[in-house]
């Protein structure tokens, strides 16, 4: 009996030993794969996500030394995870996409590393090869912290048939003024057609606010939301609502346009895939509505997705070179990103005949249009955005007093900044 127990124990030890070897073998294999991967975080969980995956797959088929593993996260989740992983020093992605407006705050919090030395071997990654609005924002204190993927803008779609009927000359110069929109809306009202629905107020407000001479900060730190220009901006939209030339509160703005009941539709260039689904809709794209028909005064709200390197002690020099090699490949292969409705920041795409035919390309092909692309580069832009998303529609539809809402928003942003210091 005693001998049998000894044999059983010996067998168990052998089994445990074999399993341990297996586990070790699996662990080593996993680590080995990880060492040859570039973990790439981005916020592309929408329709454009499949286009980014296509680009990553195409790059990996070139058999690079470091293949890219694409991980798309919800924007809010990604921005919540970034400080956590950077501060812990664990599970930090090798490459990340962030919005341009976040870069200043990330640099201030010492979460990014400059890319200048890493870019030295890739001389084509330079200002001359990118859209200026996207390139300039990545440089702080003479150091480059990012490389742009795109410049995406808030513009205006229009129903070609309705525009021809109610605003026949408004699009002659590719600038539709608010006065022209109002005039067209008053004509169309009797036919049950509206001029333009109220859509996303954050970019709409910022674009008009800037046209009126307003700025979201006076000195780069202090927010300036409670101003006369801000009041006038919201009153302009509120006046349209009162005139009955917009959609009603709660009415689906996109559906109103797609069903042929609106002449104009302010929205992002990234919404093209949704517009294309509308049957029998003869549509076009132009600049966001302007106060003036002077092209040199145009403002089109824009942002930019930027490649950045978060501080990561485990990313060695060779892997960093692999990361830059991927960014350089994207520079020459951004057409799939344009097919998602975006404007790639790399000018190499400009010459592609397919891109030349895309509706959003007018913003990049013309240098005056490029100058109209305004990225609201303010360290606390995120706090401003939160407030505008909170009060925008309610003030325009008369559910909040405009002056009080702006005064309260000013204080809320100031309080958040004070807590951030």
PDB file of N, CA and C in Angstrom, residues 116 118-131 135 144 147-148 324-325 327-332 345-348:
ATOM      1  N   UNK A 116      11.379  63.831 -32.448  1.00  0.00           N
ATOM      2  CA  UNK A 116      12.367  64.412 -33.368  1.00  0.00           C
ATOM      3  C   UNK A 116      13.487  63.436 -33.735  1.00  0.00           C
ATOM      4  N   UNK A 118      13.595  60.184 -33.520  1.00  0.00           N
ATOM      5  CA  UNK A 118      13.060  59.006 -34.217  1.00  0.00           C
ATOM      6  C   UNK A 118      12.703  59.329 -35.666  1.00  0.00           C
ATOM      7  N   UNK A 119      12.328  60.577 -35.933  1.00  0.00           N
ATOM      8  CA  UNK A 119      11.911  60.960 -37.287  1.00  0.00           C
ATOM      9  C   UNK A 119      13.096  61.284 -38.187  1.00  0.00           C
ATOM     10  N   UNK A 120      14.275  61.378 -37.607  1.00  0.00           N
ATOM     11  CA  UNK A 120      15.445  61.801 -38.380  1.00  0.00           C
ATOM     12  C   UNK A 120      15.708  60.898 -39.589  1.00  0.00           C
ATOM     13  N   UNK A 121      15.415  59.605 -39.468  1.00  0.00           N
ATOM     14  CA  UNK A 121      15.670  58.667 -40.577  1.00  0.00           C
ATOM     15  C   UNK A 121      14.571  58.710 -41.645  1.00  0.00           C
ATOM     16  N   UNK A 122      13.520  59.491 -41.400  1.00  0.00           N
ATOM     17  CA  UNK A 122      12.404  59.567 -42.357  1.00  0.00           C
ATOM     18  C   UNK A 122      12.191  61.033 -42.760  1.00  0.00           C
ATOM     19  N   UNK A 123      13.057  61.544 -43.623  1.00  0.00           N
ATOM     20  CA  UNK A 123      13.013  62.980 -43.973  1.00  0.00           C
ATOM     21  C   UNK A 123      11.730  63.415 -44.675  1.00  0.00           C
ATOM     22  N   UNK A 124      10.963  62.451 -45.211  1.00  0.00           N
ATOM     23  CA  UNK A 124       9.722  62.831 -45.888  1.00  0.00           C
ATOM     24  C   UNK A 124       8.591  63.127 -44.911  1.00  0.00           C
ATOM     25  N   UNK A 125       8.779  62.773 -43.656  1.00  0.00           N
ATOM     26  CA  UNK A 125       7.797  63.171 -42.639  1.00  0.00           C
ATOM     27  C   UNK A 125       8.183  64.578 -42.188  1.00  0.00           C
ATOM     28  N   UNK A 126       7.691  65.558 -42.924  1.00  0.00           N
ATOM     29  CA  UNK A 126       8.060  66.956 -42.688  1.00  0.00           C
ATOM     30  C   UNK A 126       6.875  67.863 -43.037  1.00  0.00           C
ATOM     31  N   UNK A 127       6.977  69.111 -42.621  1.00  0.00           N
ATOM     32  CA  UNK A 127       5.865  70.057 -42.767  1.00  0.00           C
ATOM     33  C   UNK A 127       5.372  70.170 -44.204  1.00  0.00           C
ATOM     34  N   UNK A 128       6.315  70.185 -45.156  1.00  0.00           N
ATOM     35  CA  UNK A 128       5.942  70.393 -46.568  1.00  0.00           C
ATOM     36  C   UNK A 128       5.044  69.284 -47.105  1.00  0.00           C
ATOM     37  N   UNK A 129       5.012  68.158 -46.435  1.00  0.00           N
ATOM     38  CA  UNK A 129       4.242  67.016 -46.944  1.00  0.00           C
ATOM     39  C   UNK A 129       2.921  66.792 -46.213  1.00  0.00           C
ATOM     40  N   UNK A 130       2.527  67.785 -45.385  1.00  0.00           N
ATOM     41  CA  UNK A 130       1.279  67.618 -44.621  1.00  0.00           C
ATOM     42  C   UNK A 130       0.444  68.903 -44.676  1.00  0.00           C
ATOM     43  N   UNK A 131      -0.852  68.753 -44.439  1.00  0.00           N
ATOM     44  CA  UNK A 131      -1.745  69.916 -44.320  1.00  0.00           C
ATOM     45  C   UNK A 131      -1.273  70.746 -43.120  1.00  0.00           C
ATOM     46  N   UNK A 135      -0.265  69.692 -39.217  1.00  0.00           N
ATOM     47  CA  UNK A 135       1.156  69.563 -38.869  1.00  0.00           C
ATOM     48  C   UNK A 135       1.552  70.497 -37.733  1.00  0.00           C
ATOM     49  N   UNK A 144       8.772  68.124 -31.613  1.00  0.00           N
ATOM     50  CA  UNK A 144       7.612  67.519 -32.306  1.00  0.00           C
ATOM     51  C   UNK A 144       7.075  66.353 -31.482  1.00  0.00           C
ATOM     52  N   UNK A 147       2.456  63.339 -35.241  1.00  0.00           N
ATOM     53  CA  UNK A 147       2.378  63.392 -36.703  1.00  0.00           C
ATOM     54  C   UNK A 147       0.897  63.209 -37.060  1.00  0.00           C
ATOM     55  N   UNK A 148       0.352  64.093 -37.908  1.00  0.00           N
ATOM     56  CA  UNK A 148      -1.097  64.017 -38.168  1.00  0.00           C
ATOM     57  C   UNK A 148      -1.502  62.876 -39.093  1.00  0.00           C
ATOM     58  N   UNK A 324       7.697  54.289 -36.364  1.00  0.00           N
ATOM     59  CA  UNK A 324       7.857  55.399 -37.321  1.00  0.00           C
ATOM     60  C   UNK A 324       7.740  54.878 -38.756  1.00  0.00           C
ATOM     61  N   UNK A 325       8.217  53.660 -38.974  1.00  0.00           N
ATOM     62  CA  UNK A 325       8.107  53.070 -40.313  1.00  0.00           C
ATOM     63  C   UNK A 325       6.633  52.925 -40.704  1.00  0.00           C
ATOM     64  N   UNK A 327       4.105  54.808 -39.511  1.00  0.00           N
ATOM     65  CA  UNK A 327       3.577  56.164 -39.733  1.00  0.00           C
ATOM     66  C   UNK A 327       3.974  56.662 -41.123  1.00  0.00           C
ATOM     67  N   UNK A 328       5.194  56.359 -41.513  1.00  0.00           N
ATOM     68  CA  UNK A 328       5.665  56.779 -42.836  1.00  0.00           C
ATOM     69  C   UNK A 328       4.909  56.041 -43.945  1.00  0.00           C
ATOM     70  N   UNK A 329       4.584  54.783 -43.713  1.00  0.00           N
ATOM     71  CA  UNK A 329       3.798  54.009 -44.699  1.00  0.00           C
ATOM     72  C   UNK A 329       2.396  54.621 -44.845  1.00  0.00           C
ATOM     73  N   UNK A 330       1.809  55.011 -43.737  1.00  0.00           N
ATOM     74  CA  UNK A 330       0.473  55.639 -43.786  1.00  0.00           C
ATOM     75  C   UNK A 330       0.525  56.916 -44.616  1.00  0.00           C
ATOM     76  N   UNK A 331       1.620  57.649 -44.528  1.00  0.00           N
ATOM     77  CA  UNK A 331       1.753  58.902 -45.291  1.00  0.00           C
ATOM     78  C   UNK A 331       1.504  58.671 -46.785  1.00  0.00           C
ATOM     79  N   UNK A 332       1.955  57.548 -47.278  1.00  0.00           N
ATOM     80  CA  UNK A 332       1.816  57.260 -48.718  1.00  0.00           C
ATOM     81  C   UNK A 332       0.602  56.402 -49.048  1.00  0.00           C
ATOM     82  N   UNK A 345      -4.143  63.898 -43.732  1.00  0.00           N
ATOM     83  CA  UNK A 345      -3.260  65.063 -43.582  1.00  0.00           C
ATOM     84  C   UNK A 345      -2.087  65.000 -44.536  1.00  0.00           C
ATOM     85  N   UNK A 346      -1.714  63.806 -44.971  1.00  0.00           N
ATOM     86  CA  UNK A 346      -0.567  63.667 -45.871  1.00  0.00           C
ATOM     87  C   UNK A 346      -0.946  64.134 -47.276  1.00  0.00           C
ATOM     88  N   UNK A 347      -0.188  65.087 -47.790  1.00  0.00           N
ATOM     89  CA  UNK A 347      -0.513  65.662 -49.094  1.00  0.00           C
ATOM     90  C   UNK A 347      -0.295  64.681 -50.238  1.00  0.00           C
ATOM     91  N   UNK A 348       0.402  63.577 -49.992  1.00  0.00           N
ATOM     92  CA  UNK A 348       0.640  62.591 -51.043  1.00  0.00           C
ATOM     93  C   UNK A 348      -0.675  62.082 -51.628  1.00  0.00           C
TER      94      UNK A 348
END
